[in-house]
Coordinates of C-alpha atoms and ligand atoms in Angstrom, one line a residue:
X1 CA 0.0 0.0 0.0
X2 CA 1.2 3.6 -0.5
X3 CA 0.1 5.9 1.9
X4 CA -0.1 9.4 1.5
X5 CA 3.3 10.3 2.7
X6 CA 4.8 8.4 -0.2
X7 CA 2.6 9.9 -2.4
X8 CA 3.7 13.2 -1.8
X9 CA 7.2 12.0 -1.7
X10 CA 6.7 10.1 -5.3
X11 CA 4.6 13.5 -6.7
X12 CA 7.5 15.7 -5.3
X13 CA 10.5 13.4 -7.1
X14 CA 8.2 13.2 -10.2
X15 CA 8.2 16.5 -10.2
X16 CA 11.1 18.3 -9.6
X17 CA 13.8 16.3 -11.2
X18 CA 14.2 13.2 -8.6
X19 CA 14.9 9.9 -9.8
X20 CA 11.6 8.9 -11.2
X21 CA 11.2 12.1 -13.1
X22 CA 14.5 10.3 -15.0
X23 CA 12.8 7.3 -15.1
X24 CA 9.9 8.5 -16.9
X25 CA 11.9 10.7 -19.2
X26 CA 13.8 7.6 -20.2
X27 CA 11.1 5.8 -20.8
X28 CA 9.0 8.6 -23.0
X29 CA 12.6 8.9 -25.0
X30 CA 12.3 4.5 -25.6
X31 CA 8.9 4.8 -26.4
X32 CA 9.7 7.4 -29.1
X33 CA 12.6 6.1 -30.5
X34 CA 10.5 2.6 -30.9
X35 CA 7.6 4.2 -32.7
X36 CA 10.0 6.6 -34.8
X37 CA 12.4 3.6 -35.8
X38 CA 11.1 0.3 -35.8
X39 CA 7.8 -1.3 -36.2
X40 CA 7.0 -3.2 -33.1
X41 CA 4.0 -1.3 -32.4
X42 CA 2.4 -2.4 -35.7
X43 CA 1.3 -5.8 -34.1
X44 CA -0.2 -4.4 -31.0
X45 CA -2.3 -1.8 -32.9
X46 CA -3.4 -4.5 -35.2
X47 CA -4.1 -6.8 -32.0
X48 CA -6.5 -3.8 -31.2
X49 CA -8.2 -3.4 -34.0
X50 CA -6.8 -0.1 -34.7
X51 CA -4.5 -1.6 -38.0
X52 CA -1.3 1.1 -38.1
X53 CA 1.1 2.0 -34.8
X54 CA 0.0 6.0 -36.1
X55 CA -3.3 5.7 -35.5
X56 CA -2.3 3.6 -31.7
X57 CA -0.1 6.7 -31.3
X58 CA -3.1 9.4 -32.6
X59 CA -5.4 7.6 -29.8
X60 CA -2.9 7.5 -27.0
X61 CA -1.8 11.0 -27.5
X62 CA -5.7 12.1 -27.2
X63 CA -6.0 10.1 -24.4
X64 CA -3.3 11.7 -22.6
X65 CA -4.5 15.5 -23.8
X66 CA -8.3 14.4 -22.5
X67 CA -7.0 12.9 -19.0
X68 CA -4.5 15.9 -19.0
X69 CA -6.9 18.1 -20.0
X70 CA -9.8 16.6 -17.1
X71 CA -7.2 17.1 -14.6
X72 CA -6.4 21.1 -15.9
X73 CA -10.0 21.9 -15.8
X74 CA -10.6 20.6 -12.2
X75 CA -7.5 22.3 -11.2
X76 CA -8.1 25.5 -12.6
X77 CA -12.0 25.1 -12.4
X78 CA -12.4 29.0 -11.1
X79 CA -10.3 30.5 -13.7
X80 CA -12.8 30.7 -17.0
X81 CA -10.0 31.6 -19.1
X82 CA -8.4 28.0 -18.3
X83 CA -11.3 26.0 -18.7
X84 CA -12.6 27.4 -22.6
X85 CA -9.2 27.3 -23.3
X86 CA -8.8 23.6 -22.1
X87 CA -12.2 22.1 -23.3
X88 CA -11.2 23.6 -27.0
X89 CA -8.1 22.1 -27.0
X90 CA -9.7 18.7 -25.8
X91 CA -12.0 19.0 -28.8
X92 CA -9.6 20.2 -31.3
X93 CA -8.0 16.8 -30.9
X94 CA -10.5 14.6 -30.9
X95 CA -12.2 16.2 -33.7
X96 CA -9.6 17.6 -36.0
X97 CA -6.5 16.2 -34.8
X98 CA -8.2 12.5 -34.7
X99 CA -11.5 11.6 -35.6
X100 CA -11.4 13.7 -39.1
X101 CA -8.0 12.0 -40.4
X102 CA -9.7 8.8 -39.6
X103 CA -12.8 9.0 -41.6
X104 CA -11.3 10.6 -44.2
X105 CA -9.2 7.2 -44.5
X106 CA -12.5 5.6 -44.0
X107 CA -13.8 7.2 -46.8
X108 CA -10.6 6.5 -49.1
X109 CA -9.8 10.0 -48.9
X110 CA -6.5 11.5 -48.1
X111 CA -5.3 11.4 -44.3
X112 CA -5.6 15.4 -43.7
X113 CA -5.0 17.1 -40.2
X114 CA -6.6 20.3 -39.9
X115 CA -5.6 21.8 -36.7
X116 CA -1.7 21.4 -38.3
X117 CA -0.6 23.5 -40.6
X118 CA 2.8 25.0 -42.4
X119 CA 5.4 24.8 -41.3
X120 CA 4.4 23.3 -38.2
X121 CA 3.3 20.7 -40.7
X122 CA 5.8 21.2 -43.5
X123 CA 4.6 18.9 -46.1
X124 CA 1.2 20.7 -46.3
X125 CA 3.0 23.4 -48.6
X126 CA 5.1 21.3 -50.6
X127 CA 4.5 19.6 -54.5
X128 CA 3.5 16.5 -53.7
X129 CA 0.7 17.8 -51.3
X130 CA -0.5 21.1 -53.1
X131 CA -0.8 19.4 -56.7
X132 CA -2.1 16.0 -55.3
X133 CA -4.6 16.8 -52.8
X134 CA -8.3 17.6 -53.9
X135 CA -8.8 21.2 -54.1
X136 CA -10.3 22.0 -50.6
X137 CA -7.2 21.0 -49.0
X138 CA -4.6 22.7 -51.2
X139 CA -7.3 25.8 -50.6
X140 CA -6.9 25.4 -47.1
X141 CA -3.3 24.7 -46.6
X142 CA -2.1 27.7 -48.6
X143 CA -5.3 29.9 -46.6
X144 CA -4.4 28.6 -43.2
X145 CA -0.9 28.9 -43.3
X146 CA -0.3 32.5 -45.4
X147 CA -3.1 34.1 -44.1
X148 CA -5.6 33.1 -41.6
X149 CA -2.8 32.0 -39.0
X150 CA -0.3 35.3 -39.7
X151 CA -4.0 37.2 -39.7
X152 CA -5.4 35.6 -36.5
X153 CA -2.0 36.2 -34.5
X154 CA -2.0 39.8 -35.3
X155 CA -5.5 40.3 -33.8
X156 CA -4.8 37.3 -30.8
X157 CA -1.0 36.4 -30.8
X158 CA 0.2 33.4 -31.0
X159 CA -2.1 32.1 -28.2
X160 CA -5.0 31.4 -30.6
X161 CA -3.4 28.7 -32.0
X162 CA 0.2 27.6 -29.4
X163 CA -2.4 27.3 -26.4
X164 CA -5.8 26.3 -28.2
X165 CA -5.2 24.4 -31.2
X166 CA -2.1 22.9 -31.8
X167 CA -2.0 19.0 -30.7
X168 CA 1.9 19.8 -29.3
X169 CA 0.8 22.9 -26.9
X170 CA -1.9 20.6 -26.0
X171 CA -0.2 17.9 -25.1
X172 CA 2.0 20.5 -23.1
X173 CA -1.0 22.3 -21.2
X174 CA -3.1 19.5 -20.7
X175 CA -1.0 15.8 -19.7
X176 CA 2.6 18.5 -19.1
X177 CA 0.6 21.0 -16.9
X178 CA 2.7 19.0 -13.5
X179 CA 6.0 19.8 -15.2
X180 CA 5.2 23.8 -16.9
X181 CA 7.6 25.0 -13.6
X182 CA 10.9 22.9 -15.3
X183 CA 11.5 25.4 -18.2
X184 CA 14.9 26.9 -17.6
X185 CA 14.6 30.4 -16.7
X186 CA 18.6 31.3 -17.8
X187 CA 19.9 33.9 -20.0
X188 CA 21.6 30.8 -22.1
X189 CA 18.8 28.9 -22.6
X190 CA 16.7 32.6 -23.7
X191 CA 19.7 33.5 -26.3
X192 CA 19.7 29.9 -27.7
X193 CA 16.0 29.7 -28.1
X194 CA 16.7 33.1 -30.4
X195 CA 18.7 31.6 -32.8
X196 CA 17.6 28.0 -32.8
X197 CA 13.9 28.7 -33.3
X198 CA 14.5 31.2 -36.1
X199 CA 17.0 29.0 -37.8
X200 CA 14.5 26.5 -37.9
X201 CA 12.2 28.5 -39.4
X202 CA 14.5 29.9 -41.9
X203 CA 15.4 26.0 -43.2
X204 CA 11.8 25.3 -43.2
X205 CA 10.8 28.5 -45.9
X206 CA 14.6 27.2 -48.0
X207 CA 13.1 23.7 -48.0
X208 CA 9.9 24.7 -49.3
X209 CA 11.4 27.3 -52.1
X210 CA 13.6 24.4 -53.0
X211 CA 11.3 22.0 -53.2
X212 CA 9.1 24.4 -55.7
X213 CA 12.1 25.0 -57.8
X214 CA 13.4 21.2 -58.3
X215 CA 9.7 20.3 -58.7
X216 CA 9.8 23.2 -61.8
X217 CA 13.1 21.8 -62.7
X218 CA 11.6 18.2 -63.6
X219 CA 12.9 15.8 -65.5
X220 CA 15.9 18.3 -66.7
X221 CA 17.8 18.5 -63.3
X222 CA 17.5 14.9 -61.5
X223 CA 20.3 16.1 -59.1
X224 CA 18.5 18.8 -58.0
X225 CA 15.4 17.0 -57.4
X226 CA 17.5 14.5 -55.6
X227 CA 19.5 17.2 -53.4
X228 CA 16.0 18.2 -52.2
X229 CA 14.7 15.2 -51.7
X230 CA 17.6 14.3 -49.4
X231 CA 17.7 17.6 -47.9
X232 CA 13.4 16.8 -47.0
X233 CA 14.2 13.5 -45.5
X234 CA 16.6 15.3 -43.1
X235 CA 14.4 17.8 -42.0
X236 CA 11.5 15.1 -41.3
X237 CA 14.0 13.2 -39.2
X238 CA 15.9 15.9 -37.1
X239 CA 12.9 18.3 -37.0
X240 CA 10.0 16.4 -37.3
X241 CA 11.0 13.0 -35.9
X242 CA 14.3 13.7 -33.1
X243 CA 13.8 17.4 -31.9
X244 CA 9.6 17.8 -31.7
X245 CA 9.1 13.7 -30.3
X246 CA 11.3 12.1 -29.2
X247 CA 13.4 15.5 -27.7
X248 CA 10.3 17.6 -27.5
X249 CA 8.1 15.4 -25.4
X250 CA 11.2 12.9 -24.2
X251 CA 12.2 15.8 -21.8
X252 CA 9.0 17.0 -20.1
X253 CA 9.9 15.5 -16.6
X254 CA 13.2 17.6 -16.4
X255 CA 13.2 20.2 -18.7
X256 CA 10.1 21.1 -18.9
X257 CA 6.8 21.2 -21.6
X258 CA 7.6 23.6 -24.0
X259 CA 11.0 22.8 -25.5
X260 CA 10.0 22.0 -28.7
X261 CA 7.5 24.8 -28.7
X262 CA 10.4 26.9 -27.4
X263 CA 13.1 26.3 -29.0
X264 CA 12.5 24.9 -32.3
X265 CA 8.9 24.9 -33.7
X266 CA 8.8 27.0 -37.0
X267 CA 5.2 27.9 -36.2
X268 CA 6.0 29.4 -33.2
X269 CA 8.6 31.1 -34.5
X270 CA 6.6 32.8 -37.2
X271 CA 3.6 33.7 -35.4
X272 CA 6.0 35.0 -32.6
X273 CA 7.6 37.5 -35.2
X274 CA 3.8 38.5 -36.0
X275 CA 2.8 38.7 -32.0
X276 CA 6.0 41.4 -31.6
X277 CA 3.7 43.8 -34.1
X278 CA 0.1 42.7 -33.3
X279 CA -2.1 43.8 -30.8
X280 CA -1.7 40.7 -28.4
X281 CA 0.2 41.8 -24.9
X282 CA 0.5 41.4 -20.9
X283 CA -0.7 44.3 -19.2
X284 CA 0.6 45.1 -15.8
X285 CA -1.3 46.7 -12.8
X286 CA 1.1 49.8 -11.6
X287 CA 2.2 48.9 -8.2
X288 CA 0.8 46.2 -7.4
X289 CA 4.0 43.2 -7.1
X290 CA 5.0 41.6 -4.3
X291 CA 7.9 40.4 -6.3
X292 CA 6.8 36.4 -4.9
X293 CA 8.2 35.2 -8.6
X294 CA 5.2 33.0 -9.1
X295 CA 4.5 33.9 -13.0
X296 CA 8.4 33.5 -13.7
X297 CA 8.6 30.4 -11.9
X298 CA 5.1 29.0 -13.8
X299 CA 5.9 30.5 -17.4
X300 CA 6.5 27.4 -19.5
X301 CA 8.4 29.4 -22.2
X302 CA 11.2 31.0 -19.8
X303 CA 10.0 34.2 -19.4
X304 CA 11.2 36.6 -16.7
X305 CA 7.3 37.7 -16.3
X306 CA 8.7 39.4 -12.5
X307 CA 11.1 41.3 -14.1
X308 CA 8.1 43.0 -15.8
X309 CA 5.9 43.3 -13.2
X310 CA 8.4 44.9 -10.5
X311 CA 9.2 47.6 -13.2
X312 CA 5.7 48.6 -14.2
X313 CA 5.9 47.5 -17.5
X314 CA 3.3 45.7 -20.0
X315 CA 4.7 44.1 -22.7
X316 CA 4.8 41.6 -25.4
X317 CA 7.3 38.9 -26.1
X318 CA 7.5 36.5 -29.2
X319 CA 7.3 33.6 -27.3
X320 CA 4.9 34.1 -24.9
X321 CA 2.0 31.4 -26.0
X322 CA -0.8 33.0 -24.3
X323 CA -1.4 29.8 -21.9
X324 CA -2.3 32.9 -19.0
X325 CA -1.0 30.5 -16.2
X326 CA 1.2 33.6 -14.9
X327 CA -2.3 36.2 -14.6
X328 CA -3.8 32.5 -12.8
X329 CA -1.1 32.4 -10.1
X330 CA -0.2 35.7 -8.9
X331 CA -1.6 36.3 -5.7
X332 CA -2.5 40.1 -6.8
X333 CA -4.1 39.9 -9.7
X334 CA -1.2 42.4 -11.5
X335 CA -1.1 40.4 -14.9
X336 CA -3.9 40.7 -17.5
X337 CA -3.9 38.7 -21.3
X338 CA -5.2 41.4 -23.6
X339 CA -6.0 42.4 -27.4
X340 CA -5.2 46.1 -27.0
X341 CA -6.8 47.6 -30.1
X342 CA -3.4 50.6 -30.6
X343 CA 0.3 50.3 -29.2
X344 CA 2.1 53.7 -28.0
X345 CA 5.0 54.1 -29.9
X346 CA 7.4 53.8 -26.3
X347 CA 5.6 50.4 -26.0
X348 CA 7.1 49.6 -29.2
X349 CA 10.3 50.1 -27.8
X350 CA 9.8 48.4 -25.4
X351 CA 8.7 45.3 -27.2
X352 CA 12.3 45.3 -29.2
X353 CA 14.3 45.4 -26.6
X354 CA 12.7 42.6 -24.8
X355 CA 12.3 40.1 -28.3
Ligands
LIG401 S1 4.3 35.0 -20.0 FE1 2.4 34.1 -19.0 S2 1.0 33.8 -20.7 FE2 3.0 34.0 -21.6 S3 3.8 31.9 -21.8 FE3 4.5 32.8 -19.8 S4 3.0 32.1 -18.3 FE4 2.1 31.8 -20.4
LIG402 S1 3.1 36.6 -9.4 FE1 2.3 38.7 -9.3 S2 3.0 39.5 -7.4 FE2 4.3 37.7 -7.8 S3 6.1 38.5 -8.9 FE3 4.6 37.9 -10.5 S4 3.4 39.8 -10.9 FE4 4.5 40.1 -9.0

């Protein structure tokens, strides 16, 4: 029997880096690199009727953002903010992120995710995809990517879609919400999430041009087309494959939930460079810190959120996702999420030297 004392004791190691935070980060790191690199999983998700080891891996992963995603809403069942924000996210998955995919298959249509889109989901804006799809979806991958998502963070920030519809910031909010305290807070890790987030990004938009141009290339430039080819596999394996599973999730118990948000998702990247000029922002009540460090110590994505509070000062960073747990636990109410509808050009400033 485990008594209470234990369970306290096993929460506390899970949770703050003690052994069996390891244990479990071990074990989400084999459990990636088996569904990544071998097949194994094929015969149990045959054995339950589900056929592939994706579509075992698209139910577990709901599972874990519904549970999660329970256990959020109960936690923060006074906060409404928390709770629309965590039942849209539960639906987003089931719906668009699971059930959809799966009857489109049913139907012998193409598998299609909705709630992912480029670059997030790079091979929505590539040849293969935009001149072999049915119409709707090339409509809707060129729409959602180029200009309701760049549109949407302008008027929202990133939040609308890092903390209510993407499957990886629900995964991180929801199942992750124990471990959101873990992100490191150090001036390293803030300057390497500048420059490894935005290279990302940059390799994802050169991947994409040269995929268009060895596509247009055809049959007269078969190196090309092979360069780029290689060049995609690459990408799908470091980005796609090692750095958002099996580093991206593998890590939760000791570094935290948002490290592949963080540091290298290329959607977060861009609609970061769009919430630095939109209207999204974290107003501060004048004098109203304690300087207790709660929001610091509960931003997921690093962010010094005292820092701002103790001087006064609203502001917007590019890699804030919205998720509002810093306005939830300070003990004075001194943070507020808002759409301001005009920015003062000093806030501006502001906003630079902080990005
Ligand atoms: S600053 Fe606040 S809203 Fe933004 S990511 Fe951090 S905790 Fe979430
Ligand atoms: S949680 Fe509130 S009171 Fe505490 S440091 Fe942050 S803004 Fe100040």
């Amino acid at each position: 029997m485990i008594g209470p004392g234990r369970l306290e004791w096993l929460k506390h190691d899970l949770t703050n880096r003690g052994l069996t935070a390891w244990i479990l980060s071990a074990v989400l790191f084999g459990f990636y690199m088996v569904l990544y690199f071998t097949d194994w999983l094929n015969p149990v998700a045959a054995a339950l009727g589900l056929g592939h080891k994706w579509t075992l891996y698209g139910l577990l992963y709901t599972l874990a953002i519904t549970l999660g995603g329970v256990y959020v809403i109960r936690k923060y069942r006074h906060n409404r903010y928390q709770v629309i924000r965590t039942v849209v996210v539960i639906v987003v998955q089931v719906m668009l992120a699971f059930s959809v995919p799966l009857l489109l298959k049913f139907f012998h249509q193409p598998e299609y995710y909705f709630s992912y889109l480029w670059p997030l989901k790079f091979e929505y804006l590539t040849p293969p995809v935009v001149f072999h799809m049915p119409l709707p979806f090339i409509l809707y991958s060129f729409f959602g990517a180029l200009v309701m998502a760049p549109l949407l963070a302008v008027f929202f920030g990133k939040r609308w879609y890092c903390s209510w519809v993407c499957g990886c910031g629900g995964l991180a909010n929801t199942a992750g919400d124990p471990f959101r305290h873990l992100s490191s807070k150090s001036m390293a890790s803030w300057r390497f999430e500048k420059i490894a987030i935005h290279t990302v990004l940059v390799v994802a938009v050169v991947l994409t041009a040269l995929l268009f141009v060895s596509w247009g290339a055809g049959k007269q430039n078969p190196e090309l087309a092979r360069w780029s080819y290689q060049f995609q596999s690459a990408y799908g394996l470091i980005v796609g494959a090692v750095l958002s599973g099996i580093v991206g999730v593998g890590v939760y118990p000791i570094g935290g939930t948002r490290v592949w948000c963080r540091y290298f998702c290329p959607m977060a990247a861009m609609l970061g460079l769009v919430q630095k000029v939109g209207r999204y922002r974290i107003t501060v009540k004048r004098n109203m810190c304690i300087s207790c460090g709660l929001c610091s110590k509960y931003c997921e994505m690093g962010i010094d959120v005292r820092s701002y509070a103790q001087t006064n000062t609203s502001f917007t960073r590019a890699s804030c996702v919205g998720c509002g747990i810093c306005a939830e636990v300070c003990p004075r109410g001194v943070l507020r999420l808002e759409n301001v509808t005009r920015r003062d050009p000093q806030e501006l400033v502001q906003i630079e030297v902080a990005a």
